Each structure stands twice: as structure tokens, then as C-alpha cells.
Coordinates of C-alpha atoms in Angstrom, one line a residue:
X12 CA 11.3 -38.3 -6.4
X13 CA 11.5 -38.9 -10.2
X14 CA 9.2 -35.7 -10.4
X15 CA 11.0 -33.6 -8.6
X16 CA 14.5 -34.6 -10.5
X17 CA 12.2 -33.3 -13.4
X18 CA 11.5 -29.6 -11.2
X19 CA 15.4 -29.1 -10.4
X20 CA 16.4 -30.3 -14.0
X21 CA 13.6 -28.0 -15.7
X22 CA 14.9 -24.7 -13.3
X23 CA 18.4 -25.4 -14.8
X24 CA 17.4 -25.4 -17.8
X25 CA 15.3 -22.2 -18.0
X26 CA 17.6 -20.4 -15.9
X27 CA 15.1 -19.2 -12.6
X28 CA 15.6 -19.6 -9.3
X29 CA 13.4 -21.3 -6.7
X30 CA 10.7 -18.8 -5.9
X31 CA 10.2 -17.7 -9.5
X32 CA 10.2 -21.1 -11.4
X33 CA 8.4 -23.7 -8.3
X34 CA 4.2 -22.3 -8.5
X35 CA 4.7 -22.5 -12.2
X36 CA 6.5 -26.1 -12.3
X37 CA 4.6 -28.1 -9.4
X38 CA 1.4 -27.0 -10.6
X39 CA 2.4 -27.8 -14.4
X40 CA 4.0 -30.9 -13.3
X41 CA 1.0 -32.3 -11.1
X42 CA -1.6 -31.5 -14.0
X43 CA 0.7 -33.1 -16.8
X44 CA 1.8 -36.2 -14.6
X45 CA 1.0 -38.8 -16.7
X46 CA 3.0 -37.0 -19.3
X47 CA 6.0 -36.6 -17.9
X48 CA 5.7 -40.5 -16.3
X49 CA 6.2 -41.2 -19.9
X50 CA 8.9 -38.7 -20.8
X51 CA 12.3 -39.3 -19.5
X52 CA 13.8 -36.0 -18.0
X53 CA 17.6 -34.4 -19.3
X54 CA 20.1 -36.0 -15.9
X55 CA 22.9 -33.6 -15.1
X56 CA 25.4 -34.9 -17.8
X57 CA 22.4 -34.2 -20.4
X58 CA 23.4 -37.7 -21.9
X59 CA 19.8 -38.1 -23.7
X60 CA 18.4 -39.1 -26.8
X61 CA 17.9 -35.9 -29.4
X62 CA 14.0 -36.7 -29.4
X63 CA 13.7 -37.2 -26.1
X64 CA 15.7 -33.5 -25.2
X65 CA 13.3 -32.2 -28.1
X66 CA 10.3 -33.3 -27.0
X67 CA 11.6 -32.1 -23.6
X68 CA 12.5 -28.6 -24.7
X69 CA 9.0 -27.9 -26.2
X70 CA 7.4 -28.5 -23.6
X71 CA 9.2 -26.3 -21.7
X72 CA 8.8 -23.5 -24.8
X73 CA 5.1 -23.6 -23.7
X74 CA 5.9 -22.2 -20.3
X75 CA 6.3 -18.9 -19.1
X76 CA 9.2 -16.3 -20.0
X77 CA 11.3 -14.0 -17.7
X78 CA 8.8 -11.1 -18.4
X79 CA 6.0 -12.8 -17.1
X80 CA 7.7 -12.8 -13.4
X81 CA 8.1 -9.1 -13.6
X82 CA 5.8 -6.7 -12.4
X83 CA 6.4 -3.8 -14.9
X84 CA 5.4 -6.1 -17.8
X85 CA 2.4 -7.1 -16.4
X86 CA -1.3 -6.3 -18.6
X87 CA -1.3 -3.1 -19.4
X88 CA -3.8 -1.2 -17.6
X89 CA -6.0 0.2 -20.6
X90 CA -6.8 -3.9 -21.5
X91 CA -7.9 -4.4 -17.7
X92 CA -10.1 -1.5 -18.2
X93 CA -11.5 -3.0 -21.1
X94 CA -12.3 -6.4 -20.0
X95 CA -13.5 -7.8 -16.8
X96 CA -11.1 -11.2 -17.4
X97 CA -7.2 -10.8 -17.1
X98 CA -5.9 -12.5 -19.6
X99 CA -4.2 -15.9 -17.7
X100 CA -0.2 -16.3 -17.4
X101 CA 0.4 -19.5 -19.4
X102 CA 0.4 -22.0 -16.8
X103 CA -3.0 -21.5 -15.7
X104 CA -6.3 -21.1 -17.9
X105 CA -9.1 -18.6 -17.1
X106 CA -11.6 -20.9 -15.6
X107 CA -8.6 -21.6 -12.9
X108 CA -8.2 -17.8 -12.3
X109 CA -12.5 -18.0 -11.4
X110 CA -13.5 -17.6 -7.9
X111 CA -16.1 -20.3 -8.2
X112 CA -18.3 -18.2 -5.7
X113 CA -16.2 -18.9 -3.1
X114 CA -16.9 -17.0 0.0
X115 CA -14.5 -14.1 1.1
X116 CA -13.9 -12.5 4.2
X117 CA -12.1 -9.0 4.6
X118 CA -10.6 -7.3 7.6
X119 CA -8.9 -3.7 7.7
X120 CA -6.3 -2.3 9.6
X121 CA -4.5 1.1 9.9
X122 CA -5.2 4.1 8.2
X123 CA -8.0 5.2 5.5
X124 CA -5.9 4.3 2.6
X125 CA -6.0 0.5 3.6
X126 CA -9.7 1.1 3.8
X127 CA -9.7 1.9 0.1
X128 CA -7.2 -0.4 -0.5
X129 CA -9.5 -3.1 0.6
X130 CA -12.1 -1.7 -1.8
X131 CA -9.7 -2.2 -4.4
X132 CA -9.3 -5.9 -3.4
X133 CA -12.9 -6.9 -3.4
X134 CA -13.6 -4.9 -6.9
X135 CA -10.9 -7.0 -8.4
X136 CA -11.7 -10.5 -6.8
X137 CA -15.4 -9.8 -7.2
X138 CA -14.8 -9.6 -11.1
X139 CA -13.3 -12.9 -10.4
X140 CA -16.3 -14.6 -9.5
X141 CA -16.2 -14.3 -5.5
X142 CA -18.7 -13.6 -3.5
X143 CA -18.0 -11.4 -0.3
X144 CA -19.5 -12.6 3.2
X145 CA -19.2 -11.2 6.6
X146 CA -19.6 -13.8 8.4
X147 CA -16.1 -15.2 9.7
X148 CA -17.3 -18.5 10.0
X149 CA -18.8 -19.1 6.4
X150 CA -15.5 -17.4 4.8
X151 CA -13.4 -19.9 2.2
X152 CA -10.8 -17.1 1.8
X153 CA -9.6 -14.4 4.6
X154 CA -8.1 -11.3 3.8
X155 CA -6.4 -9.2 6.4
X156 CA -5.5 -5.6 5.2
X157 CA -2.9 -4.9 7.5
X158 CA -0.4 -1.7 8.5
X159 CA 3.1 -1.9 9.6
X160 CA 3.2 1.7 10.7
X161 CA 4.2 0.9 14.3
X162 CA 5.3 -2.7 15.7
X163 CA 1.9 -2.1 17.7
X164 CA -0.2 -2.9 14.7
X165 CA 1.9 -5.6 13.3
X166 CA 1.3 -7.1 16.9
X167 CA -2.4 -6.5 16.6
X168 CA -1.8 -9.0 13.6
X169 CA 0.4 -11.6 15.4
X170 CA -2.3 -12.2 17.4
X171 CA -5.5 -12.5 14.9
X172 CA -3.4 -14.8 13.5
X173 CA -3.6 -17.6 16.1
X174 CA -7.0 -16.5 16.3
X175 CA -7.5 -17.5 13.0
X176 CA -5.4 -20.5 13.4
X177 CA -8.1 -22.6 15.4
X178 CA -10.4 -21.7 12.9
X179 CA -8.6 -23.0 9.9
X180 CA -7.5 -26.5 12.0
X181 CA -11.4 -27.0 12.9
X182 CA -12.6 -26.9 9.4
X183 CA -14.2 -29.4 8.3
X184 CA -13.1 -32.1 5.5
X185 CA -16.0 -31.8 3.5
X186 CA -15.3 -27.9 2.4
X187 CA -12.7 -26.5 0.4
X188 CA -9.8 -25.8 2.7
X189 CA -9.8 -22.3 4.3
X190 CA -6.9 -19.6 2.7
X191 CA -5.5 -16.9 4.8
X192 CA -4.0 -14.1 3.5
X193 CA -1.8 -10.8 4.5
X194 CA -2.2 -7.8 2.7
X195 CA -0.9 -4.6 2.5
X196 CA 2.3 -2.8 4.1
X197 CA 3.0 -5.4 6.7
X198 CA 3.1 -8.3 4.1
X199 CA 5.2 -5.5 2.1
X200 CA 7.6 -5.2 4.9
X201 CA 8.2 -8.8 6.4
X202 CA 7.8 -10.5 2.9
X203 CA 8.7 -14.0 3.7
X204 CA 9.0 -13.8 7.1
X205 CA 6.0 -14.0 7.8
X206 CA 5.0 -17.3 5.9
X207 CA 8.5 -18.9 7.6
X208 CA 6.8 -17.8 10.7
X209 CA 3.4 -18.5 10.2
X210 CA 3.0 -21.6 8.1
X211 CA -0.8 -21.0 7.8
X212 CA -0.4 -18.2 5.6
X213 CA -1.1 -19.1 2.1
X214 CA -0.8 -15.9 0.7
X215 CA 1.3 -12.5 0.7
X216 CA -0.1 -9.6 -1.5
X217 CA 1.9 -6.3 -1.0
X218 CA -0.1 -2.9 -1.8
X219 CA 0.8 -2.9 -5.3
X220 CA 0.1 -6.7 -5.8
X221 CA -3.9 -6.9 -5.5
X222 CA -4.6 -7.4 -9.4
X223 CA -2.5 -10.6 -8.7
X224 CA -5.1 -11.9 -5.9
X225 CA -6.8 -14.0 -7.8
X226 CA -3.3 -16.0 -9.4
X227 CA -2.2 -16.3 -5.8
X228 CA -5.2 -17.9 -4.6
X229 CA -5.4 -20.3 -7.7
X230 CA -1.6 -21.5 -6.8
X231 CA -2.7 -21.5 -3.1
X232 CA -5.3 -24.1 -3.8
X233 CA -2.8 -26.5 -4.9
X234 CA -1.5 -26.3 -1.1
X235 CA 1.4 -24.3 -1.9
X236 CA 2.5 -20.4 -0.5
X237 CA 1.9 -18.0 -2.5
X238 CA 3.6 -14.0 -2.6
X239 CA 3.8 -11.2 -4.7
X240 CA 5.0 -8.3 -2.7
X241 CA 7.0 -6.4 -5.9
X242 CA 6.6 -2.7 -5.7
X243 CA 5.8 -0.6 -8.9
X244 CA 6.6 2.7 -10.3
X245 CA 3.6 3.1 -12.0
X246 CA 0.3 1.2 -10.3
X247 CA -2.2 3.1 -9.0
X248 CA -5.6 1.2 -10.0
X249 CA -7.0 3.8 -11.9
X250 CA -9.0 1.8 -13.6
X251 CA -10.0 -0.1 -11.0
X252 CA -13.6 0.8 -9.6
X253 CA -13.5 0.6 -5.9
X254 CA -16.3 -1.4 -4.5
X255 CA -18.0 0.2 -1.2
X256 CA -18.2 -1.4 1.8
X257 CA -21.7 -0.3 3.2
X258 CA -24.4 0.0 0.7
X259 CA -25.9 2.5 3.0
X260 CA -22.5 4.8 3.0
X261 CA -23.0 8.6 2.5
X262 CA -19.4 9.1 2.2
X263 CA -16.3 7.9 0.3
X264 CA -12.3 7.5 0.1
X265 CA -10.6 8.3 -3.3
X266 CA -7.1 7.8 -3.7
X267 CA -5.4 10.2 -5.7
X268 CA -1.7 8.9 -5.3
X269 CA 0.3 6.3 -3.8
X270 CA 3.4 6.8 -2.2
X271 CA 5.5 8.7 -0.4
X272 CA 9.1 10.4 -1.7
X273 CA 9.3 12.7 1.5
X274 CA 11.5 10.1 3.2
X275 CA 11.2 11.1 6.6
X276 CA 14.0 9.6 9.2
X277 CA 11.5 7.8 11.2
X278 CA 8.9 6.8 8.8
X279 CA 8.5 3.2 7.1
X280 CA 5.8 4.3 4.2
X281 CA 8.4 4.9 1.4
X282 CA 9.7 1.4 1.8
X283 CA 6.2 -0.2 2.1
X284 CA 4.2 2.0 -0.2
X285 CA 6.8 2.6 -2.7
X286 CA 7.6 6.1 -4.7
X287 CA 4.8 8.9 -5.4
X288 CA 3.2 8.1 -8.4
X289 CA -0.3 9.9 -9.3
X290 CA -3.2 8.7 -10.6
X291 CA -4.5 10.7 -14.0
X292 CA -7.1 13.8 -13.2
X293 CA -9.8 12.4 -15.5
X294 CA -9.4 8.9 -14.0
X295 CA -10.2 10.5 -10.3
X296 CA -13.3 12.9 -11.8
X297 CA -14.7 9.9 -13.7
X298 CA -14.9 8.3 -10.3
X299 CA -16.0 11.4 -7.7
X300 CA -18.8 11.8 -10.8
X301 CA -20.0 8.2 -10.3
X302 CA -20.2 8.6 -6.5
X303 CA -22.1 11.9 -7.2
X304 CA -24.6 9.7 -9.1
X305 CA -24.6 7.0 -6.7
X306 CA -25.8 9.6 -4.2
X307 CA -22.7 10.1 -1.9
X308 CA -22.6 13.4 -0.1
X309 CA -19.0 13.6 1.2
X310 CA -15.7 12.4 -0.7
X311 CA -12.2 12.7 0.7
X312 CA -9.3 12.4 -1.7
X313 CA -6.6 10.3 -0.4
X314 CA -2.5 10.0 -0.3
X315 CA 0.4 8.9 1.4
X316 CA 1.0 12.7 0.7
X317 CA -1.9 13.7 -1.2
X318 CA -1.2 17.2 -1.4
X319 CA 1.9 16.5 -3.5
X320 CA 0.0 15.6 -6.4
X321 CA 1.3 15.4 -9.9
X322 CA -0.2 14.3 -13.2
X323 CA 2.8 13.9 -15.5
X324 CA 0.3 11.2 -17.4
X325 CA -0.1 13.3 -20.6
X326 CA 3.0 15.1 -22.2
X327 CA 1.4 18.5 -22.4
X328 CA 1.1 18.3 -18.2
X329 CA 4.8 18.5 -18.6
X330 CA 4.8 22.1 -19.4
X331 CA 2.9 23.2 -16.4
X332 CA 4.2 25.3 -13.6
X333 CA 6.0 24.3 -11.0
X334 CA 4.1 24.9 -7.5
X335 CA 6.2 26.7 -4.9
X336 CA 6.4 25.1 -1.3
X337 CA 5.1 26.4 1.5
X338 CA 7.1 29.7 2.7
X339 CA 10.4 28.5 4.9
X340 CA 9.9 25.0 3.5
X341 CA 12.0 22.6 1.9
X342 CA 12.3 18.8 0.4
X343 CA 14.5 15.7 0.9
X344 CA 14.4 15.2 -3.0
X345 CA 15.2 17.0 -6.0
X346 CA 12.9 19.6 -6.9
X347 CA 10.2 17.9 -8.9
X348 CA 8.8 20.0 -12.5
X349 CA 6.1 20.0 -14.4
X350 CA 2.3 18.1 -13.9
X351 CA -1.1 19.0 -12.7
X352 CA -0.3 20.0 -9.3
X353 CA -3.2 19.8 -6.3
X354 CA -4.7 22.9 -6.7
X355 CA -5.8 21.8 -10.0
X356 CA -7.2 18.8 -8.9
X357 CA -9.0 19.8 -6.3
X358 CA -10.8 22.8 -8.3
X359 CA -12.1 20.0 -11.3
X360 CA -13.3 17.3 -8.0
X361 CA -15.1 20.9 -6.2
X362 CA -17.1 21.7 -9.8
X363 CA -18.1 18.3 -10.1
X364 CA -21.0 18.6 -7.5
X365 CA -21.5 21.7 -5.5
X366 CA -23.6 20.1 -3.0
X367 CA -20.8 17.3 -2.5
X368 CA -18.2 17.9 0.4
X369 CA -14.5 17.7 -0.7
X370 CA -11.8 16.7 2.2
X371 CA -8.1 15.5 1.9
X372 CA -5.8 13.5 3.9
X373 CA -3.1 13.3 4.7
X374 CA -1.2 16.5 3.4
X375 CA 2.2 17.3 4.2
X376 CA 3.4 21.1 5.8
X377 CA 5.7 22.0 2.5
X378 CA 2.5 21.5 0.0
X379 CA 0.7 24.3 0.6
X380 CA 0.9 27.0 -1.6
X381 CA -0.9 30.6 -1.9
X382 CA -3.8 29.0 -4.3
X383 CA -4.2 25.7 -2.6
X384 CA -5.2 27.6 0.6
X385 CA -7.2 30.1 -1.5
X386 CA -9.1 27.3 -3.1
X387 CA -10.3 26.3 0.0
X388 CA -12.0 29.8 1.5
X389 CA -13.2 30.1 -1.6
X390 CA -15.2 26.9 -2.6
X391 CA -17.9 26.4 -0.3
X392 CA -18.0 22.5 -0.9
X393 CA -14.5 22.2 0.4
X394 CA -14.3 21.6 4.0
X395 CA -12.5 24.6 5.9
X396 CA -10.8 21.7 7.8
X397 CA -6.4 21.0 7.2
X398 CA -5.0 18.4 9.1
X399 CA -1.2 19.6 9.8
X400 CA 1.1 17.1 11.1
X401 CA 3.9 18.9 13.0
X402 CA 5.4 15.8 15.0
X403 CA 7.3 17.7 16.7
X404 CA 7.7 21.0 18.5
X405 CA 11.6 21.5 18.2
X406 CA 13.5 22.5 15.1
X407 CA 16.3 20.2 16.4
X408 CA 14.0 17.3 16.7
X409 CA 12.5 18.1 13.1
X410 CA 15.9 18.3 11.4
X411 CA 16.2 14.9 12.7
X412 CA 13.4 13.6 11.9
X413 CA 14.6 15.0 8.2
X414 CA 11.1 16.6 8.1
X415 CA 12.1 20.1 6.1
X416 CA 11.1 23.0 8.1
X417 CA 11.8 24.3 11.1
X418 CA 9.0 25.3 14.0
X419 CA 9.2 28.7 13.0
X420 CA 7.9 28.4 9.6
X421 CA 5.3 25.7 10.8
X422 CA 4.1 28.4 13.1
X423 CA 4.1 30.7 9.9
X424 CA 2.6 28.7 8.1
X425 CA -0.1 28.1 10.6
X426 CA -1.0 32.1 10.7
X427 CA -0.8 32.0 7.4
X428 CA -3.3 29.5 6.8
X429 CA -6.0 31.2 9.3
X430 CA -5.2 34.4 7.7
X431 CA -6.7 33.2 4.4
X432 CA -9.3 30.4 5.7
X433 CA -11.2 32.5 8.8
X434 CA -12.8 29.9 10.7
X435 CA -10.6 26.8 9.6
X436 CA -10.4 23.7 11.8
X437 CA -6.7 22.9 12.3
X438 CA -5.6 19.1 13.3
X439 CA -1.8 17.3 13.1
X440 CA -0.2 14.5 14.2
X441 CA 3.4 14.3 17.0
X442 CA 5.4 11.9 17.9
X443 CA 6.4 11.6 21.7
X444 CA 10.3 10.1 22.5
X445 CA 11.7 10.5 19.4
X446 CA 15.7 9.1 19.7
X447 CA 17.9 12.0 21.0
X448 CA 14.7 14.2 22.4
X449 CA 15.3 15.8 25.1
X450 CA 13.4 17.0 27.7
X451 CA 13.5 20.3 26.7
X452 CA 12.4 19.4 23.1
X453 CA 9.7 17.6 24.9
X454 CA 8.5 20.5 26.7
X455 CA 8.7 22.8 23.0
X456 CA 6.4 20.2 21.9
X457 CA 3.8 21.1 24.5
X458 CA 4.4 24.5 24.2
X459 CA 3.7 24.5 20.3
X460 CA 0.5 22.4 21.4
X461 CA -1.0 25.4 23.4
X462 CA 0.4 27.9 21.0
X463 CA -1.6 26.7 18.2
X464 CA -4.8 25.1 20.1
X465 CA -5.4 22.7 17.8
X466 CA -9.3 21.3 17.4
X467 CA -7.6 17.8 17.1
X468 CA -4.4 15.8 17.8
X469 CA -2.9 12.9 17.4
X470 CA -0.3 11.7 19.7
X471 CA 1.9 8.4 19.4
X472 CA 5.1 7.5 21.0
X473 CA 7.8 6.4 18.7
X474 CA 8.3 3.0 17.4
X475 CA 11.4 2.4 16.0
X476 CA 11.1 1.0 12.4
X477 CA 13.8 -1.2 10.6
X478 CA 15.2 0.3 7.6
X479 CA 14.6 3.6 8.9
X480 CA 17.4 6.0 9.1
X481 CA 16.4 6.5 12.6
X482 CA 17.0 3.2 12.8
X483 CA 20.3 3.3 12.4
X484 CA 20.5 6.3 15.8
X485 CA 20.2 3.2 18.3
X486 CA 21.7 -0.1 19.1
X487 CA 18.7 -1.3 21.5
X488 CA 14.7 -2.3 20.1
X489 CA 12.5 1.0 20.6
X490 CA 13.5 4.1 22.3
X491 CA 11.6 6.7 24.7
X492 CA 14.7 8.6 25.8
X493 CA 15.3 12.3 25.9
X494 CA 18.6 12.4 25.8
X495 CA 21.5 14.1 23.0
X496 CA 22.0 11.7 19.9
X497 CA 25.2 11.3 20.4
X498 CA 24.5 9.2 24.1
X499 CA 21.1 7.7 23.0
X500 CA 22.4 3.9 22.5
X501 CA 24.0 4.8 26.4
X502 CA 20.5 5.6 27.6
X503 CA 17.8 4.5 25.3
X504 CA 15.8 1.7 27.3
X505 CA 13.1 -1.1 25.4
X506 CA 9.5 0.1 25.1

């Protein structure tokens, strides 16, 4: 109890709150016991001797500042890419921060941008001295890269996790105690929740948190939680070296940006991936270039939005022009200026290695101007393949679903796009039930389906996010009505 008089007094002093200030006090406070046996801590009235609050306030000088607890002052990138060991925050040492070969386990969900994510994740915790197994049962540490795109997934989830919960109470005595963690959007987008709920978590990483994985497990292994699901403004592991899964792979992800600003009524993304932020050009070639060497025939460049790309990393980008938007297009956002747009991008990755196939995913409608789509008929090593996610076939659904076009100008923008790619391969994404769709605007959907002919399609019915603005459209858990907006919380009924 004396020790934890010590904790509360010490928080006072410095000024944090709980969740800042306990990983760093506990795990100071159980290395230095004998020290602060001896020391007598400052009581409430701070009625102590001046050499005992002296001797008291040094030691606390040697702890961490405010800055440290903030993700934007963080290591700079350029010294990460320059050593392989992160320099420690100051209550831990670098031989703490080690791996000590201990065996992890990584499982993917959702889309292909977790699937690089998870690349990320091993390159960084592999520098840490982990090794990576795949066999569940040998695993100290497990990793699940999760999605939180529909409550579907995050179910999927919920239920590994009492999977996983047998395995962690069997363990035996004699090994180091088995870590679970959540990564990724859904550890993003329930944040605590999830370790209230599932006490077997040890740690919470959110997608722009994975150069913090091996901190979190060091402060796990003192049998505490652990959580850093901050969002930044500017991560997007450029210099981090993604690790492939399958030595045998002929292909490869690359992300290219992170992010979405689109901020479409239904969508969660923005509020678990963060705002767009681009990785530099020459960061992306260096990679593609090392894949070339490595053998890869097929690369595809990923993005919440990836055909929104902008390199604003250099000031002389700044001057660049401004892309125009697809014809009968608009945004949600204040028209953006300056930056290596796409098209540039994607002309430096095609050069790179002619015999190397080039794909993208996923693009949005309003990102495709005149000389991205003439890129494409004209490089031979870029797939004639565009995945075009419509969601819907009525303009009164899409203005709800703040999406920026109407289904005229997608249908424009389709002919336009087989007009300068002969031959292309056309895919897209809809989203059946929508809050205040009608049967009629169900029916335009199917109609725009045979219109178009799609060679693929993907077809979900709407889960209702929190957070959302579409969200805010109904009073009652997920909706499949077809009904006006204005009587949807009268007729929506539970999924």
C-alpha cells in the first residue's frame, strides 16, 4: 500500500493522469523497490524534510516528459531508418525493448492493406529480436490484424478470442506467459473497450502504432495492459521494409498512402485510419526496385484511396499542378493543391521494370483524370483492370451516402474509361439497404448492374457504423429498410 501511496503522490506531482503516468511508474517502481523502501514519499500536505523532497524530485527528473507520451514527438523517421535499435523511452533500456527470440504468431483480417500492415509489424518486431512461427501452439505472442469495417468482422474477432482464451489458460507454468494482442482498425475503433471486455488482451496497437509493438509488449510482460491507439498526421512507414509472408510469393502489396479524407456518410475508415497522408515517391520506387530484384513479378500499390495520391514531402512538389477530378465529380473537402499527383507515381513504379505488372486498389470514382486513364492503355505492364466502386445505383442514395457524383456521371465516367482503355476489365463494390433506400433505388441499383456488366462485384449489405453520419439517420442497431429518410427510425428493423 506504501508503494502505491508513492504511484498517486508521484502522478500529482508530475501532473499526468492515470493511463499516461501508471506503465511508466509501476514498472519503475517494481525495479527500484528497495529504493523507494528506503525513501520516504511527499504525503498530501507535503510536510517533508528538504532532502528527502530533493532526493525525491530527482528521481522523478530522471523519468519521462510530456513529449514522450505524444505521438508526433516520437523518433524521427530518418534515425529509424538509420538504425535497426529505437532508441528506448527512459524507463526502459534497450535490452528490455529485445524480443529475446520469443516466438510470434500473426493473423490477418479484412482487406489487403491489413495484409501489408502485418508486414509492417513483423519487419519492425523482427528487428526486435522475435522470431515468427506458424504454429499456434508454439506462439509466446499473438497478433490479430483485425478490420472493423462491418460489425461482421469485429464479430469474427469476438469469437477467436475465446478461442484463444483456452489456449492462454492451458499454458503451462514453465513458459513465459502467452500475450494477445489486437491490431489494427478494430483496436482503433473500440480502444479500451475491448481490454474492459476482454481482460485477456494485453495489448492494443492501432494502425499507426506498430513501431510502438515492441514497448507494449515489454510493459505487457510486467502483467499489465498495454495501448497505444493515437492516430498520426504524418506515419506512413516509409522506411519501414515490409517483410513478406511467403518466401515463395510472386506478388506484392505496397502501400502508397494511408487514410481516407473522402468522409463518406456510411464509412468508418476516416475515424480508424486517420487523414490522407502519402508516402514520398522515392521511398515507394526504392521499395518496388527491391521487389524487382527479389524476383516478384506482380506489385499492387495500395490506399485507403490510393488514387488520391499526393507527395507534398519536398517543397518544390508544392508547385505542381493541381489534377482535375473526374468529369461531373466533386469532393467533401476543400480542394487540395499542389504534390506529385498519381499519374506521376504510377509512370516512375511502370519504368521501374517492364516485365513487372503494376495494379492499384482501391481508387475512388472522382480520381481519375484524362492522363491517369491514358497511362494505363499506354503502359503495357499496367494491368488494363480498374476496380470502380459505385455503391449504389441511385443519385438520391449517393448524395446520401455523401459520395460526390451522381449515377450519371458514374455512367460517364464508365464510357469514358472504355473509350480510352479498349479491352479494360471493370470491377466495384455496392452496398444493399442503405438507411432511407427505397425499393425503387434498389431496383436502380440492379439496373446500373446490367447497364454496366461488370467482370466483378462486390456486394455487402449495410452495417451501420458508430460515429458515422449515417449513424446519426436511425435510432435502432443496423438497418435493411427501403423506406424515405425521413420515416426510417419508424421502419428500420435489426439486422
Amino acid at each position: 500500500m506504501h508503494h502505491f501511496q508513492c504511484i498517486l503522490q508521484a502522478q500529482r506531482c508530475l501532473g499526468w493522469g492515470p493511463l499516461a503516468s501508471v506503465s511508466w511508474l509501476l514498472l519503475r517502481t517494481c525495479r527500484a523497490h528497495s529504493s523507494f523502501s528506503s525513501t520516504t514519499c511527499p504525503g498530501p500536505e507535503g510536510q517533508q524534510e528538504d532532502g528527502v523532497r530533493e532526493d525525491f524530485s530527482s528521481r522523478l527528473a530522471t523519468g519521462p516528459t510530456f513529449q514522450h507520451f505524444l505521438r508526433s514527438a516520437s523518433v524521427p523517421q530518418e534515425k529509424l531508418a538509420s538504425s535497426d535499435v529505437v532508441d528506448p523511452p527512459p524507463y526502459l533500456t534497450v535490452d528490455e525493448l529485445l524480443g529475446r527470440q520469443r516466438k510470434v504468431y500473426l493473423e490477418t483480417y479484412g482487406c489487403q492493406m491489413n495484409v501489408n500492415d502485418t508486414e509492417i509489424a513483423w519487419s519492425i518486431l523482427q528487428k526486435s529480436g522475435y522470431l515468427r512461427t506458424s504454429n499456434l501452439q508454439e506462439a509466446d505472442v499473438i497478433l490479430l490484424v483485425t478490420c472493423s469495417i462491418r460489425e461482421k468482422a469485429e464479430q469474427t474477432i469476438w469469437n477467436r478470442l475465446h478461442q484463444l482464451k483456452a489456449l492462454k489458460t492451458k499454458r503451462l507454468r514453465s513458459r513465459v506467459p502467452l500475450k494477445i494482442g489486437i491490431l489494427g482498425c478494430m483496436a482503433e475503433r473500440l480502444k479500451e473497450e475491448i481490454l474492459n471486455r476482454e481482460k485477456m488482451v494485453d495489448i492494443l496497437a492501432g494502425p499507426d502504432a506498430y513501431r510502438d509493438l515492441p514497448r507494449l509488449l515489454t510493459v505487457a510482460e510486467s502483467g499489465q495492459q498495454a495501448a497505444n491507439v493515437l492516430l498520426s498526421l504524418d506515419e506512413t512507414y516509409a522506411d519501414v521494409m515490409p517483410v513478406q509472408t511467403s518466401p515463395s510469393a510472386t506478388s506484392a502489396f505496397v502501400s502508397i498512402m494511408r487514410g481516407c479524407d473522402n468522409m463518406c456518410s456510411y464509412c468508418i475508415v476516416p475515424f480508424t485510419r486517420g487523414r490522407e497522408r502519402s508516402r514520398p515517391v522515392a521511398s515507394i520506387l526504392e521499395e518496388v526496385r527491391k521487389l524487382s530484384e527479389q524476383g516478384l513479378k506482380e506489385v499492387t500499390l495500395l490506399g485507403q484511396n490510393v488514387n488520391s495520391y499526393r507527395d507534398n514531402s519536398e517543397v518544390q512538389f508544392n508547385n505542381a499542378v493541381s489534377t482535375n477530378l473526374s468529369r461531373g465529380f466533386s469532393t467533401n473537402y476543400k480542394t487540395k493543391q499542389g504534390g506529385l499527383r498519381f499519374a506521376h507515381l504510377l509512370d516512375q513504379v511502370s519504368r521501374i521494370d517492364p516485365e513487372m505488372r503494376i495494379r492499384f486498389t482501391s481508387p475512388h470514382p472522382k480520381d481519375f483524370p484524362d492522363e491517369v486513364l491514358q497511362l494505363i492503355h499506354e503502359r503495357d505492364n499496367i494491368c488494363k483492370q480498374i476496380h470502380l466502386p459505385a455503391q449504389s445505383g441511385s443519385s438520391r442514395v449517393l448524395e446520401a451516402m455523401r459520395r460526390g457524383y451522381s449515377r450519371e456521371a458514374y455512367v460517364e465516367l464508365i464510357h469514358h474509361v472504355r473509350e480510352s482503355i479498349p479491352g479494360v476489365s471493370l470491377s466495384s463494390d455496392f452496398i444493399a439497404g442503405f438507411c432511407g433506400e427505397t425499393e425503387d433505388d434498389h431496383l436502380q441499383t440492379v439496373s446500373l448492374l446490367r447497364e454496366v456488366q461488370y467482370n466483378m462485384g462486390f456486394l455487402f449489405a449495410y452495417s451501420m457504423r458508430q460515429i458515422t453520419s449515417a449513424s446519426s439517420q436511425t435510432l435502432r442497431g443496423h438497418v435493411l429498410c427501403r423506406t424515405t429518410l425521413k420515416d426510417c427510425s419508424a421502419h428500420c428493423s435489426p439486422e
